PDB file of C-alpha atoms in Angstrom:
ATOM      1  CA  UNK A   1      -0.064  -0.203  -0.016  1.00  0.00           C
ATOM      2  CA  UNK A   2       2.763   2.450   0.842  1.00  0.00           C
ATOM      3  CA  UNK A   3       4.434   1.487  -2.487  1.00  0.00           C
ATOM      4  CA  UNK A   4       1.502   2.590  -4.382  1.00  0.00           C
ATOM      5  CA  UNK A   5       1.015   6.049  -2.529  1.00  0.00           C
ATOM      6  CA  UNK A   6       4.812   6.688  -3.071  1.00  0.00           C
ATOM      7  CA  UNK A   7       4.618   5.651  -6.683  1.00  0.00           C
ATOM      8  CA  UNK A   8       1.252   7.888  -6.991  1.00  0.00           C
ATOM      9  CA  UNK A   9       3.019  10.905  -5.192  1.00  0.00           C
ATOM     10  CA  UNK A  10       5.945  10.422  -7.680  1.00  0.00           C
ATOM     11  CA  UNK A  11       3.632  10.543 -10.569  1.00  0.00           C
ATOM     12  CA  UNK A  12       2.306  13.762  -9.334  1.00  0.00           C
ATOM     13  CA  UNK A  13       5.516  15.319  -9.090  1.00  0.00           C
ATOM     14  CA  UNK A  14       6.484  13.997 -12.518  1.00  0.00           C
ATOM     15  CA  UNK A  15       3.305  15.706 -13.961  1.00  0.00           C
ATOM     16  CA  UNK A  16       4.314  18.892 -12.578  1.00  0.00           C
ATOM     17  CA  UNK A  17       7.764  18.513 -14.081  1.00  0.00           C
ATOM     18  CA  UNK A  18       6.099  17.690 -17.396  1.00  0.00           C
ATOM     19  CA  UNK A  19       3.659  20.675 -17.536  1.00  0.00           C
ATOM     20  CA  UNK A  20       6.418  22.909 -16.117  1.00  0.00           C
ATOM     21  CA  UNK A  21       3.733  24.498 -13.902  1.00  0.00           C
ATOM     22  CA  UNK A  22       4.904  24.081 -10.073  1.00  0.00           C
ATOM     23  CA  UNK A  23       1.602  24.653  -8.099  1.00  0.00           C
ATOM     24  CA  UNK A  24      -0.850  22.740  -6.103  1.00  0.00           C
ATOM     25  CA  UNK A  25      -3.215  22.415  -8.958  1.00  0.00           C
ATOM     26  CA  UNK A  26      -0.944  20.703 -11.143  1.00  0.00           C
ATOM     27  CA  UNK A  27       0.115  18.152  -8.719  1.00  0.00           C
ATOM     28  CA  UNK A  28      -3.497  17.400  -8.004  1.00  0.00           C
ATOM     29  CA  UNK A  29      -4.192  16.877 -11.732  1.00  0.00           C
ATOM     30  CA  UNK A  30      -0.901  14.646 -11.857  1.00  0.00           C
ATOM     31  CA  UNK A  31      -2.203  12.771  -8.836  1.00  0.00           C
ATOM     32  CA  UNK A  32      -5.443  11.965 -10.340  1.00  0.00           C
ATOM     33  CA  UNK A  33      -4.064  10.695 -13.691  1.00  0.00           C
ATOM     34  CA  UNK A  34      -1.295   8.717 -11.622  1.00  0.00           C
ATOM     35  CA  UNK A  35      -4.578   7.306  -9.531  1.00  0.00           C
ATOM     36  CA  UNK A  36      -6.181   6.657 -12.853  1.00  0.00           C
ATOM     37  CA  UNK A  37      -3.073   4.491 -14.142  1.00  0.00           C
ATOM     38  CA  UNK A  38      -2.634   2.379 -10.839  1.00  0.00           C
ATOM     39  CA  UNK A  39      -6.236   1.604 -11.002  1.00  0.00           C
ATOM     40  CA  UNK A  40      -5.638   0.296 -14.460  1.00  0.00           C
ATOM     41  CA  UNK A  41      -2.840  -1.684 -13.548  1.00  0.00           C
ATOM     42  CA  UNK A  42      -4.167  -2.694 -10.206  1.00  0.00           C
ATOM     43  CA  UNK A  43      -3.651  -6.316 -10.644  1.00  0.00           C
ATOM     44  CA  UNK A  44       0.106  -5.753 -11.213  1.00  0.00           C
ATOM     45  CA  UNK A  45       0.594  -5.229  -7.581  1.00  0.00           C
ATOM     46  CA  UNK A  46       0.681  -7.912  -4.911  1.00  0.00           C
ATOM     47  CA  UNK A  47      -1.714  -5.919  -2.709  1.00  0.00           C
ATOM     48  CA  UNK A  48      -5.208  -4.404  -3.225  1.00  0.00           C
ATOM     49  CA  UNK A  49      -5.469  -1.000  -5.106  1.00  0.00           C
ATOM     50  CA  UNK A  50      -4.678   1.172  -2.064  1.00  0.00           C
ATOM     51  CA  UNK A  51      -7.925   3.437  -2.063  1.00  0.00           C
ATOM     52  CA  UNK A  52     -10.090   0.111  -1.449  1.00  0.00           C
ATOM     53  CA  UNK A  53      -7.605   0.061   1.797  1.00  0.00           C
ATOM     54  CA  UNK A  54      -8.371   3.832   2.534  1.00  0.00           C
ATOM     55  CA  UNK A  55     -11.771   3.274   2.192  1.00  0.00           C
ATOM     56  CA  UNK A  56     -11.949   0.620   4.580  1.00  0.00           C
ATOM     57  CA  UNK A  57      -9.911   2.677   7.082  1.00  0.00           C
ATOM     58  CA  UNK A  58     -12.709   5.659   6.989  1.00  0.00           C
ATOM     59  CA  UNK A  59     -15.329   2.929   7.540  1.00  0.00           C
ATOM     60  CA  UNK A  60     -13.443   1.507  10.602  1.00  0.00           C
ATOM     61  CA  UNK A  61     -13.450   5.357  11.888  1.00  0.00           C
ATOM     62  CA  UNK A  62     -17.040   5.782  11.272  1.00  0.00           C
ATOM     63  CA  UNK A  63     -17.952   2.233  13.002  1.00  0.00           C
ATOM     64  CA  UNK A  64     -16.023   3.507  15.828  1.00  0.00           C
ATOM     65  CA  UNK A  65     -17.691   6.956  15.953  1.00  0.00           C
ATOM     66  CA  UNK A  66     -21.200   5.131  15.984  1.00  0.00           C
ATOM     67  CA  UNK A  67     -20.310   2.582  18.412  1.00  0.00           C
ATOM     68  CA  UNK A  68     -18.770   5.084  20.911  1.00  0.00           C
ATOM     69  CA  UNK A  69     -22.098   7.139  20.708  1.00  0.00           C
ATOM     70  CA  UNK A  70     -24.175   4.101  21.341  1.00  0.00           C
ATOM     71  CA  UNK A  71     -22.348   2.686  24.039  1.00  0.00           C
ATOM     72  CA  UNK A  72     -22.060   6.057  25.959  1.00  0.00           C
ATOM     73  CA  UNK A  73     -25.595   6.104  25.650  1.00  0.00           C
ATOM     74  CA  UNK A  74     -25.828   2.643  27.119  1.00  0.00           C
ATOM     75  CA  UNK A  75     -23.556   3.609  30.116  1.00  0.00           C
ATOM     76  CA  UNK A  76     -25.823   6.887  30.637  1.00  0.00           C
ATOM     77  CA  UNK A  77     -28.435   4.557  31.037  1.00  0.00           C
ATOM     78  CA  UNK A  78     -27.004   2.309  33.708  1.00  0.00           C
ATOM     79  CA  UNK A  79     -25.882   5.172  35.640  1.00  0.00           C
ATOM     80  CA  UNK A  80     -29.151   6.957  35.716  1.00  0.00           C
ATOM     81  CA  UNK A  81     -30.946   3.870  36.824  1.00  0.00           C
ATOM     82  CA  UNK A  82     -31.932   4.177  40.631  1.00  0.00           C
ATOM     83  CA  UNK A  83     -31.022   0.484  41.330  1.00  0.00           C
ATOM     84  CA  UNK A  84     -28.151  -1.333  39.779  1.00  0.00           C
ATOM     85  CA  UNK A  85     -29.479  -4.128  37.599  1.00  0.00           C
ATOM     86  CA  UNK A  86     -26.149  -4.653  35.484  1.00  0.00           C
ATOM     87  CA  UNK A  87     -24.116  -7.799  35.925  1.00  0.00           C
ATOM     88  CA  UNK A  88     -20.334  -7.400  35.374  1.00  0.00           C
ATOM     89  CA  UNK A  89     -17.969  -9.890  34.506  1.00  0.00           C
ATOM     90  CA  UNK A  90     -15.091 -10.900  32.617  1.00  0.00           C
ATOM     91  CA  UNK A  91     -14.832 -13.229  29.380  1.00  0.00           C
ATOM     92  CA  UNK A  92     -12.622 -14.566  27.034  1.00  0.00           C
ATOM     93  CA  UNK A  93     -12.840 -13.424  23.697  1.00  0.00           C
ATOM     94  CA  UNK A  94     -11.223 -15.573  20.897  1.00  0.00           C
ATOM     95  CA  UNK A  95      -9.893 -13.378  18.241  1.00  0.00           C
ATOM     96  CA  UNK A  96      -9.021 -14.275  14.736  1.00  0.00           C
ATOM     97  CA  UNK A  97      -6.504 -11.348  14.340  1.00  0.00           C
ATOM     98  CA  UNK A  98      -2.726 -12.224  14.077  1.00  0.00           C
ATOM     99  CA  UNK A  99      -0.681  -9.331  13.584  1.00  0.00           C
ATOM    100  CA  UNK A 100       0.487  -7.153  16.462  1.00  0.00           C
ATOM    101  CA  UNK A 101      -1.053  -3.910  15.420  1.00  0.00           C
ATOM    102  CA  UNK A 102      -4.329  -5.616  14.464  1.00  0.00           C
ATOM    103  CA  UNK A 103      -4.628  -6.995  18.009  1.00  0.00           C
ATOM    104  CA  UNK A 104      -3.583  -3.484  19.476  1.00  0.00           C
ATOM    105  CA  UNK A 105      -6.099  -1.490  17.441  1.00  0.00           C
ATOM    106  CA  UNK A 106      -9.058  -4.057  18.396  1.00  0.00           C
ATOM    107  CA  UNK A 107      -8.057  -3.987  22.092  1.00  0.00           C
ATOM    108  CA  UNK A 108      -8.092  -0.087  21.996  1.00  0.00           C
ATOM    109  CA  UNK A 109     -11.218   0.029  20.013  1.00  0.00           C
ATOM    110  CA  UNK A 110     -12.883  -2.463  22.595  1.00  0.00           C
ATOM    111  CA  UNK A 111     -11.641  -0.257  25.438  1.00  0.00           C
ATOM    112  CA  UNK A 112     -12.447   3.008  24.087  1.00  0.00           C
ATOM    113  CA  UNK A 113     -15.920   1.985  23.670  1.00  0.00           C
ATOM    114  CA  UNK A 114     -17.529   2.159  27.188  1.00  0.00           C
ATOM    115  CA  UNK A 115     -19.114  -0.775  28.442  1.00  0.00           C
ATOM    116  CA  UNK A 116     -16.304  -2.973  27.844  1.00  0.00           C
ATOM    117  CA  UNK A 117     -12.686  -3.216  28.597  1.00  0.00           C
ATOM    118  CA  UNK A 118      -9.717  -5.181  27.771  1.00  0.00           C
ATOM    119  CA  UNK A 119      -8.268  -6.471  31.027  1.00  0.00           C
ATOM    120  CA  UNK A 120      -5.397  -8.789  29.578  1.00  0.00           C
ATOM    121  CA  UNK A 121      -4.226 -10.587  26.410  1.00  0.00           C
ATOM    122  CA  UNK A 122      -3.230 -14.239  26.589  1.00  0.00           C
ATOM    123  CA  UNK A 123       0.394 -15.528  26.137  1.00  0.00           C
ATOM    124  CA  UNK A 124      -0.127 -16.822  22.598  1.00  0.00           C
ATOM    125  CA  UNK A 125      -2.186 -13.606  21.696  1.00  0.00           C
ATOM    126  CA  UNK A 126      -5.180 -15.495  20.764  1.00  0.00           C
ATOM    127  CA  UNK A 127      -7.478 -14.635  23.766  1.00  0.00           C
ATOM    128  CA  UNK A 128      -8.584 -11.183  25.026  1.00  0.00           C
ATOM    129  CA  UNK A 129      -9.936 -11.099  28.440  1.00  0.00           C
ATOM    130  CA  UNK A 130     -12.626  -8.499  28.125  1.00  0.00           C
ATOM    131  CA  UNK A 131     -14.314  -6.895  31.006  1.00  0.00           C
ATOM    132  CA  UNK A 132     -18.147  -6.046  30.300  1.00  0.00           C
ATOM    133  CA  UNK A 133     -20.128  -3.712  32.560  1.00  0.00           C
ATOM    134  CA  UNK A 134     -23.291  -5.483  31.589  1.00  0.00           C
ATOM    135  CA  UNK A 135     -23.074  -8.969  30.426  1.00  0.00           C
ATOM    136  CA  UNK A 136     -26.264 -10.964  30.012  1.00  0.00           C
ATOM    137  CA  UNK A 137     -25.225 -13.287  27.305  1.00  0.00           C
ATOM    138  CA  UNK A 138     -21.546 -13.688  26.688  1.00  0.00           C
ATOM    139  CA  UNK A 139     -22.169 -15.214  23.170  1.00  0.00           C
ATOM    140  CA  UNK A 140     -23.812 -11.949  22.216  1.00  0.00           C
ATOM    141  CA  UNK A 141     -20.953  -9.758  23.521  1.00  0.00           C
ATOM    142  CA  UNK A 142     -18.508 -11.724  21.245  1.00  0.00           C
ATOM    143  CA  UNK A 143     -20.715 -11.594  18.173  1.00  0.00           C
ATOM    144  CA  UNK A 144     -21.297  -7.999  18.629  1.00  0.00           C
ATOM    145  CA  UNK A 145     -17.354  -7.458  18.767  1.00  0.00           C
ATOM    146  CA  UNK A 146     -16.802  -9.814  15.702  1.00  0.00           C
ATOM    147  CA  UNK A 147     -19.224  -8.450  13.305  1.00  0.00           C
ATOM    148  CA  UNK A 148     -18.479  -4.671  14.138  1.00  0.00           C
ATOM    149  CA  UNK A 149     -14.793  -4.349  14.855  1.00  0.00           C
ATOM    150  CA  UNK A 150     -12.743  -7.392  14.115  1.00  0.00           C
ATOM    151  CA  UNK A 151     -14.478  -7.555  10.645  1.00  0.00           C
ATOM    152  CA  UNK A 152     -13.636  -3.871   9.753  1.00  0.00           C
ATOM    153  CA  UNK A 153      -9.995  -4.442  11.081  1.00  0.00           C
ATOM    154  CA  UNK A 154      -9.750  -7.651   8.952  1.00  0.00           C
ATOM    155  CA  UNK A 155     -10.822  -5.448   5.801  1.00  0.00           C
ATOM    156  CA  UNK A 156      -8.333  -3.011   6.621  1.00  0.00           C
ATOM    157  CA  UNK A 157      -5.300  -5.653   6.592  1.00  0.00           C
ATOM    158  CA  UNK A 158      -6.611  -7.915   3.961  1.00  0.00           C
ATOM    159  CA  UNK A 159      -3.969  -8.000   0.984  1.00  0.00           C
TER     160      UNK A 159
ATOM    161  CA  UNK B   1      19.458 -22.415 -19.530  1.00  0.00           C
ATOM    162  CA  UNK B   2      16.613 -20.647 -17.820  1.00  0.00           C
ATOM    163  CA  UNK B   3      17.561 -17.098 -16.896  1.00  0.00           C
ATOM    164  CA  UNK B   4      15.653 -14.583 -14.601  1.00  0.00           C
ATOM    165  CA  UNK B   5      14.329 -11.389 -16.020  1.00  0.00           C
ATOM    166  CA  UNK B   6      14.227  -9.780 -12.735  1.00  0.00           C
ATOM    167  CA  UNK B   7      16.233  -6.505 -13.773  1.00  0.00           C
ATOM    168  CA  UNK B   8      13.673  -6.168 -16.697  1.00  0.00           C
ATOM    169  CA  UNK B   9      10.840  -6.852 -14.628  1.00  0.00           C
ATOM    170  CA  UNK B  10      11.585  -4.700 -11.455  1.00  0.00           C
ATOM    171  CA  UNK B  11      12.556  -1.783 -13.859  1.00  0.00           C
ATOM    172  CA  UNK B  12       9.062  -2.260 -15.769  1.00  0.00           C
ATOM    173  CA  UNK B  13       7.465  -1.871 -12.599  1.00  0.00           C
ATOM    174  CA  UNK B  14       8.735   1.719 -12.351  1.00  0.00           C
ATOM    175  CA  UNK B  15       9.021   2.796 -15.976  1.00  0.00           C
ATOM    176  CA  UNK B  16       5.398   1.691 -17.041  1.00  0.00           C
ATOM    177  CA  UNK B  17       3.882   4.227 -14.751  1.00  0.00           C
ATOM    178  CA  UNK B  18       6.354   6.981 -15.802  1.00  0.00           C
ATOM    179  CA  UNK B  19       5.503   6.249 -19.595  1.00  0.00           C
ATOM    180  CA  UNK B  20       1.812   6.144 -18.826  1.00  0.00           C
ATOM    181  CA  UNK B  21       1.767   9.298 -17.129  1.00  0.00           C
ATOM    182  CA  UNK B  22       3.663  11.104 -20.028  1.00  0.00           C
ATOM    183  CA  UNK B  23       1.219   9.491 -22.505  1.00  0.00           C
ATOM    184  CA  UNK B  24      -1.633  11.012 -20.496  1.00  0.00           C
ATOM    185  CA  UNK B  25       0.539  14.485 -20.843  1.00  0.00           C
ATOM    186  CA  UNK B  26       0.903  14.288 -24.447  1.00  0.00           C
ATOM    187  CA  UNK B  27      -2.672  13.284 -24.767  1.00  0.00           C
ATOM    188  CA  UNK B  28      -3.778  16.512 -23.010  1.00  0.00           C
ATOM    189  CA  UNK B  29      -0.734  18.746 -24.610  1.00  0.00           C
ATOM    190  CA  UNK B  30      -2.396  18.243 -28.109  1.00  0.00           C
ATOM    191  CA  UNK B  31      -4.251  21.596 -27.961  1.00  0.00           C
ATOM    192  CA  UNK B  32      -1.418  24.273 -27.781  1.00  0.00           C
ATOM    193  CA  UNK B  33       1.708  21.824 -28.088  1.00  0.00           C
ATOM    194  CA  UNK B  34       2.909  18.886 -30.098  1.00  0.00           C
ATOM    195  CA  UNK B  35       1.022  15.912 -29.091  1.00  0.00           C
ATOM    196  CA  UNK B  36      -2.484  14.477 -29.088  1.00  0.00           C
ATOM    197  CA  UNK B  37      -4.681  11.298 -29.245  1.00  0.00           C
ATOM    198  CA  UNK B  38      -2.598   9.457 -31.695  1.00  0.00           C
ATOM    199  CA  UNK B  39       0.851   9.758 -30.146  1.00  0.00           C
ATOM    200  CA  UNK B  40      -0.649   9.490 -26.744  1.00  0.00           C
ATOM    201  CA  UNK B  41      -2.285   6.365 -27.636  1.00  0.00           C
ATOM    202  CA  UNK B  42       0.820   4.918 -29.324  1.00  0.00           C
ATOM    203  CA  UNK B  43       2.859   5.939 -25.975  1.00  0.00           C
ATOM    204  CA  UNK B  44       0.221   3.906 -23.951  1.00  0.00           C
ATOM    205  CA  UNK B  45       0.579   0.877 -26.152  1.00  0.00           C
ATOM    206  CA  UNK B  46       4.181   1.240 -25.982  1.00  0.00           C
ATOM    207  CA  UNK B  47       3.988   1.107 -22.140  1.00  0.00           C
ATOM    208  CA  UNK B  48       1.776  -2.009 -22.303  1.00  0.00           C
ATOM    209  CA  UNK B  49       4.301  -3.621 -24.684  1.00  0.00           C
ATOM    210  CA  UNK B  50       7.142  -3.189 -22.363  1.00  0.00           C
ATOM    211  CA  UNK B  51       4.884  -5.115 -20.005  1.00  0.00           C
ATOM    212  CA  UNK B  52       4.468  -7.649 -22.651  1.00  0.00           C
ATOM    213  CA  UNK B  53       8.192  -7.898 -23.089  1.00  0.00           C
ATOM    214  CA  UNK B  54       8.946  -8.282 -19.570  1.00  0.00           C
ATOM    215  CA  UNK B  55       6.094 -10.662 -18.518  1.00  0.00           C
ATOM    216  CA  UNK B  56       4.413 -12.969 -21.069  1.00  0.00           C
ATOM    217  CA  UNK B  57       0.908 -12.586 -22.616  1.00  0.00           C
ATOM    218  CA  UNK B  58      -1.063 -14.461 -19.973  1.00  0.00           C
ATOM    219  CA  UNK B  59       0.179 -12.185 -17.347  1.00  0.00           C
ATOM    220  CA  UNK B  60      -0.467  -9.227 -19.332  1.00  0.00           C
ATOM    221  CA  UNK B  61      -4.054 -10.383 -19.881  1.00  0.00           C
ATOM    222  CA  UNK B  62      -4.524 -11.138 -16.156  1.00  0.00           C
ATOM    223  CA  UNK B  63      -3.209  -7.687 -15.308  1.00  0.00           C
ATOM    224  CA  UNK B  64      -5.523  -5.785 -17.842  1.00  0.00           C
ATOM    225  CA  UNK B  65      -8.509  -7.839 -18.395  1.00  0.00           C
ATOM    226  CA  UNK B  66      -9.498  -5.744 -21.426  1.00  0.00           C
ATOM    227  CA  UNK B  67     -10.915  -7.026 -24.914  1.00  0.00           C
ATOM    228  CA  UNK B  68      -8.902  -4.474 -27.008  1.00  0.00           C
ATOM    229  CA  UNK B  69     -11.579  -4.933 -29.972  1.00  0.00           C
ATOM    230  CA  UNK B  70     -14.224  -3.587 -27.677  1.00  0.00           C
ATOM    231  CA  UNK B  71     -12.021  -0.717 -26.790  1.00  0.00           C
ATOM    232  CA  UNK B  72     -11.807  -0.005 -30.662  1.00  0.00           C
ATOM    233  CA  UNK B  73     -15.622  -0.020 -30.706  1.00  0.00           C
ATOM    234  CA  UNK B  74     -15.831   2.285 -27.774  1.00  0.00           C
ATOM    235  CA  UNK B  75     -13.378   4.680 -29.127  1.00  0.00           C
ATOM    236  CA  UNK B  76     -15.280   4.827 -32.621  1.00  0.00           C
ATOM    237  CA  UNK B  77     -18.467   5.563 -30.290  1.00  0.00           C
ATOM    238  CA  UNK B  78     -16.604   8.492 -28.925  1.00  0.00           C
ATOM    239  CA  UNK B  79     -15.709   9.809 -32.283  1.00  0.00           C
ATOM    240  CA  UNK B  80     -18.956   9.502 -33.739  1.00  0.00           C
ATOM    241  CA  UNK B  81     -20.952  10.734 -30.644  1.00  0.00           C
ATOM    242  CA  UNK B  82     -18.795  13.991 -30.628  1.00  0.00           C
ATOM    243  CA  UNK B  83     -19.707  14.367 -34.367  1.00  0.00           C
ATOM    244  CA  UNK B  84     -23.248  13.664 -34.066  1.00  0.00           C
ATOM    245  CA  UNK B  85     -23.521  15.717 -31.059  1.00  0.00           C
ATOM    246  CA  UNK B  86     -23.638  18.803 -33.123  1.00  0.00           C
ATOM    247  CA  UNK B  87     -26.295  17.858 -35.103  1.00  0.00           C
ATOM    248  CA  UNK B  88     -28.685  18.038 -32.221  1.00  0.00           C
ATOM    249  CA  UNK B  89     -28.059  21.623 -31.743  1.00  0.00           C
ATOM    250  CA  UNK B  90     -28.749  22.386 -35.614  1.00  0.00           C
ATOM    251  CA  UNK B  91     -25.064  22.642 -36.501  1.00  0.00           C
ATOM    252  CA  UNK B  92     -23.232  20.543 -39.322  1.00  0.00           C
ATOM    253  CA  UNK B  93     -21.746  17.332 -38.349  1.00  0.00           C
ATOM    254  CA  UNK B  94     -18.292  17.586 -36.383  1.00  0.00           C
ATOM    255  CA  UNK B  95     -18.952  21.190 -35.459  1.00  0.00           C
ATOM    256  CA  UNK B  96     -17.312  21.600 -31.939  1.00  0.00           C
ATOM    257  CA  UNK B  97     -17.861  23.652 -29.370  1.00  0.00           C
ATOM    258  CA  UNK B  98     -15.927  24.933 -26.261  1.00  0.00           C
ATOM    259  CA  UNK B  99     -16.560  26.699 -23.066  1.00  0.00           C
ATOM    260  CA  UNK B 100     -14.896  27.927 -19.808  1.00  0.00           C
ATOM    261  CA  UNK B 101     -15.861  26.208 -16.840  1.00  0.00           C
ATOM    262  CA  UNK B 102     -14.862  27.015 -13.178  1.00  0.00           C
ATOM    263  CA  UNK B 103     -14.323  23.969 -11.146  1.00  0.00           C
ATOM    264  CA  UNK B 104     -13.415  24.462  -7.253  1.00  0.00           C
ATOM    265  CA  UNK B 105     -10.086  23.067  -6.871  1.00  0.00           C
ATOM    266  CA  UNK B 106      -8.779  23.106 -10.413  1.00  0.00           C
ATOM    267  CA  UNK B 107      -9.599  26.709 -11.150  1.00  0.00           C
ATOM    268  CA  UNK B 108     -10.656  27.890 -14.770  1.00  0.00           C
ATOM    269  CA  UNK B 109     -10.978  25.187 -17.339  1.00  0.00           C
ATOM    270  CA  UNK B 110     -10.890  25.771 -20.871  1.00  0.00           C
ATOM    271  CA  UNK B 111     -13.066  22.767 -22.184  1.00  0.00           C
ATOM    272  CA  UNK B 112     -13.454  21.795 -25.765  1.00  0.00           C
ATOM    273  CA  UNK B 113     -15.445  18.560 -27.434  1.00  0.00           C
ATOM    274  CA  UNK B 114     -12.366  18.241 -29.590  1.00  0.00           C
ATOM    275  CA  UNK B 115     -10.818  16.317 -26.362  1.00  0.00           C
ATOM    276  CA  UNK B 116     -13.358  13.876 -26.435  1.00  0.00           C
ATOM    277  CA  UNK B 117     -12.915  13.229 -30.196  1.00  0.00           C
ATOM    278  CA  UNK B 118      -9.344  12.794 -29.617  1.00  0.00           C
ATOM    279  CA  UNK B 119     -10.091  10.483 -26.570  1.00  0.00           C
ATOM    280  CA  UNK B 120     -11.927   8.310 -29.321  1.00  0.00           C
ATOM    281  CA  UNK B 121      -8.419   8.507 -31.764  1.00  0.00           C
ATOM    282  CA  UNK B 122      -6.632   7.566 -28.362  1.00  0.00           C
ATOM    283  CA  UNK B 123      -8.940   4.565 -27.597  1.00  0.00           C
ATOM    284  CA  UNK B 124      -9.040   3.231 -31.262  1.00  0.00           C
ATOM    285  CA  UNK B 125      -5.072   3.379 -31.400  1.00  0.00           C
ATOM    286  CA  UNK B 126      -4.307   1.604 -28.284  1.00  0.00           C
ATOM    287  CA  UNK B 127      -7.190  -0.856 -29.211  1.00  0.00           C
ATOM    288  CA  UNK B 128      -5.817  -1.507 -32.783  1.00  0.00           C
ATOM    289  CA  UNK B 129      -1.986  -1.651 -31.715  1.00  0.00           C
ATOM    290  CA  UNK B 130      -2.591  -4.067 -28.739  1.00  0.00           C
ATOM    291  CA  UNK B 131      -5.215  -6.245 -31.003  1.00  0.00           C
ATOM    292  CA  UNK B 132      -2.447  -6.533 -33.556  1.00  0.00           C
ATOM    293  CA  UNK B 133       0.516  -7.358 -31.223  1.00  0.00           C
ATOM    294  CA  UNK B 134      -1.582  -9.821 -29.160  1.00  0.00           C
ATOM    295  CA  UNK B 135      -2.831 -11.690 -32.150  1.00  0.00           C
ATOM    296  CA  UNK B 136       0.522 -11.977 -33.800  1.00  0.00           C
ATOM    297  CA  UNK B 137       2.151 -12.825 -30.478  1.00  0.00           C
ATOM    298  CA  UNK B 138      -0.534 -15.392 -29.521  1.00  0.00           C
ATOM    299  CA  UNK B 139      -0.133 -17.384 -32.724  1.00  0.00           C
ATOM    300  CA  UNK B 140       1.798 -20.360 -31.259  1.00  0.00           C
ATOM    301  CA  UNK B 141      -1.062 -20.890 -28.825  1.00  0.00           C
TER     302      UNK B 141
END
């Protein structure tokens, strides 16, 4: 991905030298045409066309914002309830992610969305121990994380 | 003896894109400076030819899954379309129009429908050259 972006920037500069106009507009034009060429020859690279990955990153960001708002509302509900009905607990979450940065991102996302908190990660990096404020059904919690965060992170790291 | 084309292949990976951006530059330069659809198209097919020299026909077909005969057809449709477009406005065939357009980032653009005609030429040239090369090259299969 980094190679593709670097190549695209180089093509943008090359356009500036070819047209001998050294301003931002010329660079944007060159970058656009470079993007077009990279898209046409996208099968040439071993990894995906890099805009797909940027799209996946943006999607992950929006999922995070959405989950943050929803989870905060859930926590407000728990705090404002006169009597405590929540049942806290720690559960093991089996993760399919392999790379270190993926696991770090996933645990940060789980922690930053209130309601769940990563307590520890097992030695072989296969299981995350998550503390939940209100866990009625462990399976539901696991599924919720899997469908939202883990899928989105996998989409980013896919080749 | 089987040899490795690793130098040619890795140089192609860089040069291909430089030639492609140069061909697009030549294509757009056609109005005020030397260049245009024909040279631009030939340069583009030259870039693909370099790819063909460094790799083999099947790899190029996988990288560019394009039927170049269709490309010729699309180019001709572009050329005829821009020509016939003037008939709608009660002007003779192939009368071209131009206008200035203000685009937020790019600034003032001087647009001319002759560019669309040139795009047709470009597509036809790329399509014809690549069809010839692929047909001759793929003879032994």
